[in-house]
Amino acid sequence: MPAFRRSVPLDKAYRLLNHGPTVLVSAAHEGQRNIMAAAWAMPLDFQPPKVAVVLDKTTWTRQLLEASGSFVLNVPCVEQVDITQSLGNSSGLELHQGGRDKFSAYGLATFAGQALAAPLLEGCVAWLECRLLPEPHNHQQYDLFLGEVIAAQADSRVFSEGRWHFDGHDRLRTLHHVAGGHFLTIGQSIDGRQLPLAGEA
């Protein structure tokens, strides 16, 4: 395990997604695995930590996720922009029917998680292993999936003590999808201050 990959306390796991990054969703079931890009993911709760992600009905990753009852949200960085774009614009189901998956098709390295069978993608800056919270109505009606985070890790070069700190690590900044293969990266940090109420000194 690389020295910079560290476990994140579950009560801080929501902060890995709080700034709205694009994620890569991975899932595995009965020896099959896949990974896809998703722009619509967010934290939902603190304790236990929960997340939400939207997955289209046509995706192979969604089928594996529903069958296994678990998934991983991998948080990619600038160094992975091309692979993020490629994973979002290729069909895992078509590759599966041809006897491959996106990991082998793109030569992606993975590592085992702390709790689940779903693969974690090397090179990302955060990983959230999630147990699916079954909500069949939400799945079918809204393509919305909820998960409880049961393990989390992050790259300590850019996330430690519950906070992101990207200064000096531009290639590790997170990605934020706009549309049509166009991404923004997380910008400079700035701290806010509490304003006094009107009429108070």
PDB file of C-alpha atoms in Angstrom:
ATOM      1  CA  MET A   1       0.000   0.000   0.000  1.00  0.00           C
ATOM      2  CA  PRO A   2       1.465   3.398  -0.965  1.00  0.00           C
ATOM      3  CA  ALA A   3       2.491   5.504   2.002  1.00  0.00           C
ATOM      4  CA  PHE A   4       0.209   8.346   0.914  1.00  0.00           C
ATOM      5  CA  ARG A   5      -2.981   6.218   0.886  1.00  0.00           C
ATOM      6  CA  ARG A   6      -4.610   6.564   4.286  1.00  0.00           C
ATOM      7  CA  SER A   7      -7.896   5.539   5.848  1.00  0.00           C
ATOM      8  CA  VAL A   8     -10.392   8.339   6.428  1.00  0.00           C
ATOM      9  CA  PRO A   9     -12.537   8.293   9.580  1.00  0.00           C
ATOM     10  CA  LEU A  10     -16.113   7.588   8.557  1.00  0.00           C
ATOM     11  CA  ASP A  11     -17.389  10.740  10.246  1.00  0.00           C
ATOM     12  CA  LYS A  12     -15.248  12.723   7.786  1.00  0.00           C
ATOM     13  CA  ALA A  13     -16.038  10.617   4.699  1.00  0.00           C
ATOM     14  CA  TYR A  14     -18.692  13.053   3.466  1.00  0.00           C
ATOM     15  CA  ARG A  15     -15.962  15.650   2.930  1.00  0.00           C
ATOM     16  CA  LEU A  16     -14.471  13.545   0.164  1.00  0.00           C
ATOM     17  CA  LEU A  17     -17.520  14.407  -1.982  1.00  0.00           C
ATOM     18  CA  ASN A  18     -18.748  17.651  -0.450  1.00  0.00           C
ATOM     19  CA  HIS A  19     -17.108  19.786  -3.149  1.00  0.00           C
ATOM     20  CA  GLY A  20     -18.941  18.005  -5.985  1.00  0.00           C
ATOM     21  CA  PRO A  21     -16.270  16.077  -7.905  1.00  0.00           C
ATOM     22  CA  THR A  22     -16.929  13.743 -10.800  1.00  0.00           C
ATOM     23  CA  VAL A  23     -16.648  10.144  -9.595  1.00  0.00           C
ATOM     24  CA  LEU A  24     -15.893   6.783 -11.141  1.00  0.00           C
ATOM     25  CA  VAL A  25     -18.316   4.099  -9.940  1.00  0.00           C
ATOM     26  CA  SER A  26     -16.978   0.563  -9.804  1.00  0.00           C
ATOM     27  CA  ALA A  27     -18.833  -2.653  -9.009  1.00  0.00           C
ATOM     28  CA  ALA A  28     -18.235  -6.393  -9.237  1.00  0.00           C
ATOM     29  CA  HIS A  29     -20.333  -9.539  -9.068  1.00  0.00           C
ATOM     30  CA  GLU A  30     -19.498 -13.210  -9.605  1.00  0.00           C
ATOM     31  CA  GLY A  31     -16.173 -12.509 -11.291  1.00  0.00           C
ATOM     32  CA  GLN A  32     -17.488  -9.703 -13.499  1.00  0.00           C
ATOM     33  CA  ARG A  33     -16.489  -6.081 -12.902  1.00  0.00           C
ATOM     34  CA  ASN A  34     -16.915  -2.672 -14.455  1.00  0.00           C
ATOM     35  CA  ILE A  35     -16.354   1.033 -13.889  1.00  0.00           C
ATOM     36  CA  MET A  36     -18.141   4.128 -15.229  1.00  0.00           C
ATOM     37  CA  ALA A  37     -18.019   7.884 -14.823  1.00  0.00           C
ATOM     38  CA  ALA A  38     -20.800   9.699 -12.961  1.00  0.00           C
ATOM     39  CA  ALA A  39     -21.128  13.452 -12.574  1.00  0.00           C
ATOM     40  CA  TRP A  40     -24.138  13.317 -10.238  1.00  0.00           C
ATOM     41  CA  ALA A  41     -22.949  12.064  -6.864  1.00  0.00           C
ATOM     42  CA  MET A  42     -23.162  13.651  -3.434  1.00  0.00           C
ATOM     43  CA  PRO A  43     -22.938  13.012   0.309  1.00  0.00           C
ATOM     44  CA  LEU A  44     -26.241  12.598   2.158  1.00  0.00           C
ATOM     45  CA  ASP A  45     -25.520  12.088   5.830  1.00  0.00           C
ATOM     46  CA  PHE A  46     -22.830  12.178   8.491  1.00  0.00           C
ATOM     47  CA  GLN A  47     -23.347   9.183  10.782  1.00  0.00           C
ATOM     48  CA  PRO A  48     -23.579   6.693   9.354  1.00  0.00           C
ATOM     49  CA  PRO A  49     -22.214   8.382   6.236  1.00  0.00           C
ATOM     50  CA  LYS A  50     -24.401   7.958   3.174  1.00  0.00           C
ATOM     51  CA  VAL A  51     -24.029   8.930  -0.476  1.00  0.00           C
ATOM     52  CA  ALA A  52     -26.258   9.229  -3.534  1.00  0.00           C
ATOM     53  CA  VAL A  53     -25.375   8.600  -7.164  1.00  0.00           C
ATOM     54  CA  VAL A  54     -27.418   8.578 -10.379  1.00  0.00           C
ATOM     55  CA  LEU A  55     -26.842   5.596 -12.700  1.00  0.00           C
ATOM     56  CA  ASP A  56     -28.652   5.094 -15.979  1.00  0.00           C
ATOM     57  CA  LYS A  57     -30.624   1.888 -16.476  1.00  0.00           C
ATOM     58  CA  THR A  58     -28.560   0.914 -19.522  1.00  0.00           C
ATOM     59  CA  THR A  59     -25.209   0.692 -17.715  1.00  0.00           C
ATOM     60  CA  TRP A  60     -23.405  -2.555 -16.950  1.00  0.00           C
ATOM     61  CA  THR A  61     -22.011  -1.095 -13.735  1.00  0.00           C
ATOM     62  CA  ARG A  62     -25.562  -0.556 -12.487  1.00  0.00           C
ATOM     63  CA  GLN A  63     -26.439  -4.196 -13.176  1.00  0.00           C
ATOM     64  CA  LEU A  64     -23.398  -5.378 -11.238  1.00  0.00           C
ATOM     65  CA  LEU A  65     -24.132  -2.951  -8.405  1.00  0.00           C
ATOM     66  CA  GLU A  66     -27.721  -4.145  -8.071  1.00  0.00           C
ATOM     67  CA  ALA A  67     -26.660  -7.802  -8.145  1.00  0.00           C
ATOM     68  CA  SER A  68     -23.848  -7.412  -5.610  1.00  0.00           C
ATOM     69  CA  GLY A  69     -25.428  -4.841  -3.298  1.00  0.00           C
ATOM     70  CA  SER A  70     -22.245  -2.785  -3.134  1.00  0.00           C
ATOM     71  CA  PHE A  71     -20.153  -0.279  -5.075  1.00  0.00           C
ATOM     72  CA  VAL A  72     -17.161   2.057  -4.818  1.00  0.00           C
ATOM     73  CA  LEU A  73     -17.006   5.768  -5.572  1.00  0.00           C
ATOM     74  CA  ASN A  74     -13.487   6.498  -6.842  1.00  0.00           C
ATOM     75  CA  VAL A  75     -12.567  10.207  -7.016  1.00  0.00           C
ATOM     76  CA  PRO A  76     -10.308  10.817 -10.040  1.00  0.00           C
ATOM     77  CA  CYS A  77      -7.872  13.693 -10.496  1.00  0.00           C
ATOM     78  CA  VAL A  78      -6.434  15.833 -13.296  1.00  0.00           C
ATOM     79  CA  GLU A  79      -3.917  13.119 -14.190  1.00  0.00           C
ATOM     80  CA  GLN A  80      -6.886  10.877 -15.020  1.00  0.00           C
ATOM     81  CA  VAL A  81      -8.958  13.258 -17.133  1.00  0.00           C
ATOM     82  CA  ASP A  82      -8.525  11.226 -20.334  1.00  0.00           C
ATOM     83  CA  ILE A  83      -9.439   7.957 -18.668  1.00  0.00           C
ATOM     84  CA  THR A  84     -12.403   9.623 -16.955  1.00  0.00           C
ATOM     85  CA  GLN A  85     -13.643  10.859 -20.319  1.00  0.00           C
ATOM     86  CA  SER A  86     -13.063   7.434 -21.866  1.00  0.00           C
ATOM     87  CA  LEU A  87     -14.850   5.554 -19.088  1.00  0.00           C
ATOM     88  CA  GLY A  88     -17.797   7.897 -19.444  1.00  0.00           C
ATOM     89  CA  ASN A  89     -18.048   7.374 -23.192  1.00  0.00           C
ATOM     90  CA  SER A  90     -17.558   3.638 -23.607  1.00  0.00           C
ATOM     91  CA  SER A  91     -19.992   0.799 -23.005  1.00  0.00           C
ATOM     92  CA  GLY A  92     -19.083  -1.704 -20.340  1.00  0.00           C
ATOM     93  CA  LEU A  93     -21.895  -3.951 -21.555  1.00  0.00           C
ATOM     94  CA  GLU A  94     -20.499  -4.048 -25.097  1.00  0.00           C
ATOM     95  CA  LEU A  95     -17.041  -4.856 -23.766  1.00  0.00           C
ATOM     96  CA  HIS A  96     -18.519  -7.509 -21.468  1.00  0.00           C
ATOM     97  CA  GLN A  97     -20.277  -9.158 -24.405  1.00  0.00           C
ATOM     98  CA  GLY A  98     -16.883  -9.256 -26.117  1.00  0.00           C
ATOM     99  CA  GLY A  99     -15.292 -10.941 -23.091  1.00  0.00           C
ATOM    100  CA  ARG A 100     -13.553  -7.871 -21.666  1.00  0.00           C
ATOM    101  CA  ASP A 101     -14.183  -5.135 -19.139  1.00  0.00           C
ATOM    102  CA  LYS A 102     -13.104  -1.509 -18.993  1.00  0.00           C
ATOM    103  CA  PHE A 103     -10.246  -2.295 -16.625  1.00  0.00           C
ATOM    104  CA  SER A 104      -8.622  -4.678 -19.087  1.00  0.00           C
ATOM    105  CA  ALA A 105      -9.632  -2.632 -22.140  1.00  0.00           C
ATOM    106  CA  TYR A 106      -7.867   0.479 -20.847  1.00  0.00           C
ATOM    107  CA  GLY A 107      -5.100  -1.239 -18.870  1.00  0.00           C
ATOM    108  CA  LEU A 108      -6.294   0.108 -15.524  1.00  0.00           C
ATOM    109  CA  ALA A 109      -4.608  -0.943 -12.294  1.00  0.00           C
ATOM    110  CA  THR A 110      -6.757  -1.685  -9.260  1.00  0.00           C
ATOM    111  CA  PHE A 111      -6.348  -2.648  -5.641  1.00  0.00           C
ATOM    112  CA  ALA A 112      -8.528  -4.434  -3.131  1.00  0.00           C
ATOM    113  CA  GLY A 113     -10.646  -2.422  -0.770  1.00  0.00           C
ATOM    114  CA  GLN A 114     -10.979  -2.763   2.965  1.00  0.00           C
ATOM    115  CA  ALA A 115     -14.483  -4.201   2.985  1.00  0.00           C
ATOM    116  CA  LEU A 116     -15.962  -5.027  -0.440  1.00  0.00           C
ATOM    117  CA  ALA A 117     -15.246  -7.027  -3.583  1.00  0.00           C
ATOM    118  CA  ALA A 118     -15.616  -4.060  -5.932  1.00  0.00           C
ATOM    119  CA  PRO A 119     -12.238  -2.920  -7.293  1.00  0.00           C
ATOM    120  CA  LEU A 120     -10.675   0.414  -6.352  1.00  0.00           C
ATOM    121  CA  LEU A 121      -8.902   2.318  -9.127  1.00  0.00           C
ATOM    122  CA  GLU A 122      -5.248   3.194  -8.650  1.00  0.00           C
ATOM    123  CA  GLY A 123      -4.284   6.838  -9.134  1.00  0.00           C
ATOM    124  CA  CYS A 124      -7.446   8.367  -7.715  1.00  0.00           C
ATOM    125  CA  VAL A 125      -7.318  10.717  -4.740  1.00  0.00           C
ATOM    126  CA  ALA A 126     -10.200   9.217  -2.721  1.00  0.00           C
ATOM    127  CA  TRP A 127     -12.190   6.012  -2.496  1.00  0.00           C
ATOM    128  CA  LEU A 128     -15.509   5.350  -0.739  1.00  0.00           C
ATOM    129  CA  GLU A 129     -16.662   1.751  -0.370  1.00  0.00           C
ATOM    130  CA  CYS A 130     -20.446   1.647  -0.126  1.00  0.00           C
ATOM    131  CA  ARG A 131     -23.119  -0.855   0.792  1.00  0.00           C
ATOM    132  CA  LEU A 132     -26.236  -0.362  -1.326  1.00  0.00           C
ATOM    133  CA  LEU A 133     -29.317   0.791   0.566  1.00  0.00           C
ATOM    134  CA  PRO A 134     -32.147  -0.911  -1.344  1.00  0.00           C
ATOM    135  CA  GLU A 135     -34.731   1.610  -2.539  1.00  0.00           C
ATOM    136  CA  PRO A 136     -36.325  -0.106  -5.572  1.00  0.00           C
ATOM    137  CA  HIS A 137     -38.729   2.756  -6.268  1.00  0.00           C
ATOM    138  CA  ASN A 138     -35.877   5.296  -6.416  1.00  0.00           C
ATOM    139  CA  HIS A 139     -33.836   2.951  -8.609  1.00  0.00           C
ATOM    140  CA  GLN A 140     -36.564   2.456 -11.171  1.00  0.00           C
ATOM    141  CA  GLN A 141     -38.248   5.840 -11.087  1.00  0.00           C
ATOM    142  CA  TYR A 142     -35.251   8.158 -10.713  1.00  0.00           C
ATOM    143  CA  ASP A 143     -32.122   6.037 -11.402  1.00  0.00           C
ATOM    144  CA  LEU A 144     -31.065   7.140  -7.906  1.00  0.00           C
ATOM    145  CA  PHE A 145     -28.936   4.878  -5.743  1.00  0.00           C
ATOM    146  CA  LEU A 146     -28.127   5.390  -2.073  1.00  0.00           C
ATOM    147  CA  GLY A 147     -25.241   3.784  -0.273  1.00  0.00           C
ATOM    148  CA  GLU A 148     -23.835   3.654   3.232  1.00  0.00           C
ATOM    149  CA  VAL A 149     -20.094   4.305   3.306  1.00  0.00           C
ATOM    150  CA  ILE A 150     -18.456   1.478   5.223  1.00  0.00           C
ATOM    151  CA  ALA A 151     -14.808   2.307   4.436  1.00  0.00           C
ATOM    152  CA  ALA A 152     -13.017   5.344   3.018  1.00  0.00           C
ATOM    153  CA  GLN A 153      -9.468   6.193   1.986  1.00  0.00           C
ATOM    154  CA  ALA A 154      -7.771   9.251   0.536  1.00  0.00           C
ATOM    155  CA  ASP A 155      -4.422  10.431  -0.798  1.00  0.00           C
ATOM    156  CA  SER A 156      -2.817  12.157   2.173  1.00  0.00           C
ATOM    157  CA  ARG A 157      -0.873  14.468  -0.130  1.00  0.00           C
ATOM    158  CA  VAL A 158      -4.147  16.300  -0.812  1.00  0.00           C
ATOM    159  CA  PHE A 159      -6.514  15.169   1.973  1.00  0.00           C
ATOM    160  CA  SER A 160      -5.647  14.914   5.657  1.00  0.00           C
ATOM    161  CA  GLU A 161      -7.168  15.822   9.014  1.00  0.00           C
ATOM    162  CA  GLY A 162     -10.565  15.915   7.334  1.00  0.00           C
ATOM    163  CA  ARG A 163      -9.676  18.584   4.739  1.00  0.00           C
ATOM    164  CA  TRP A 164      -8.625  18.862   1.113  1.00  0.00           C
ATOM    165  CA  HIS A 165      -5.409  20.853   0.470  1.00  0.00           C
ATOM    166  CA  PHE A 166      -4.400  20.917  -3.195  1.00  0.00           C
ATOM    167  CA  ASP A 167      -1.772  23.671  -3.143  1.00  0.00           C
ATOM    168  CA  GLY A 168       1.400  22.391  -4.782  1.00  0.00           C
ATOM    169  CA  HIS A 169      -0.390  19.362  -6.245  1.00  0.00           C
ATOM    170  CA  ASP A 170      -2.153  20.650  -9.355  1.00  0.00           C
ATOM    171  CA  ARG A 171      -2.094  17.247 -11.088  1.00  0.00           C
ATOM    172  CA  LEU A 172      -3.999  15.786  -8.127  1.00  0.00           C
ATOM    173  CA  ARG A 173      -6.828  18.330  -8.181  1.00  0.00           C
ATOM    174  CA  THR A 174     -10.279  16.800  -8.558  1.00  0.00           C
ATOM    175  CA  LEU A 175     -12.344  16.985 -11.753  1.00  0.00           C
ATOM    176  CA  HIS A 176     -15.766  18.597 -12.191  1.00  0.00           C
ATOM    177  CA  HIS A 177     -17.626  17.696 -15.376  1.00  0.00           C
ATOM    178  CA  VAL A 178     -19.464  20.472 -17.194  1.00  0.00           C
ATOM    179  CA  ALA A 179     -20.634  18.850 -20.446  1.00  0.00           C
ATOM    180  CA  GLY A 180     -19.373  17.300 -23.665  1.00  0.00           C
ATOM    181  CA  GLY A 181     -16.015  16.186 -22.292  1.00  0.00           C
ATOM    182  CA  HIS A 182     -15.267  19.579 -20.747  1.00  0.00           C
ATOM    183  CA  PHE A 183     -14.083  19.553 -17.139  1.00  0.00           C
ATOM    184  CA  LEU A 184     -13.132  22.141 -14.573  1.00  0.00           C
ATOM    185  CA  THR A 185     -10.673  21.466 -11.782  1.00  0.00           C
ATOM    186  CA  ILE A 186     -11.094  22.417  -8.170  1.00  0.00           C
ATOM    187  CA  GLY A 187      -9.733  25.925  -7.643  1.00  0.00           C
ATOM    188  CA  GLN A 188      -7.933  27.828  -4.947  1.00  0.00           C
ATOM    189  CA  SER A 189      -9.065  27.575  -1.355  1.00  0.00           C
ATOM    190  CA  ILE A 190     -10.487  30.535   0.515  1.00  0.00           C
ATOM    191  CA  ASP A 191     -11.788  30.761   4.071  1.00  0.00           C
ATOM    192  CA  GLY A 192     -15.000  32.561   4.923  1.00  0.00           C
ATOM    193  CA  ARG A 193     -15.641  34.535   8.089  1.00  0.00           C
ATOM    194  CA  GLN A 194     -18.786  34.931  10.108  1.00  0.00           C
ATOM    195  CA  LEU A 195     -20.450  38.320   9.584  1.00  0.00           C
ATOM    196  CA  PRO A 196     -22.006  40.142  12.522  1.00  0.00           C
ATOM    197  CA  LEU A 197     -25.778  40.483  12.449  1.00  0.00           C
ATOM    198  CA  ALA A 198     -27.043  43.833  11.213  1.00  0.00           C
ATOM    199  CA  GLY A 199     -27.174  46.348  14.049  1.00  0.00           C
ATOM    200  CA  GLU A 200     -24.639  44.503  16.192  1.00  0.00           C
ATOM    201  CA  ALA A 201     -21.164  45.771  16.873  1.00  0.00           C
TER     202      ALA A 201
END
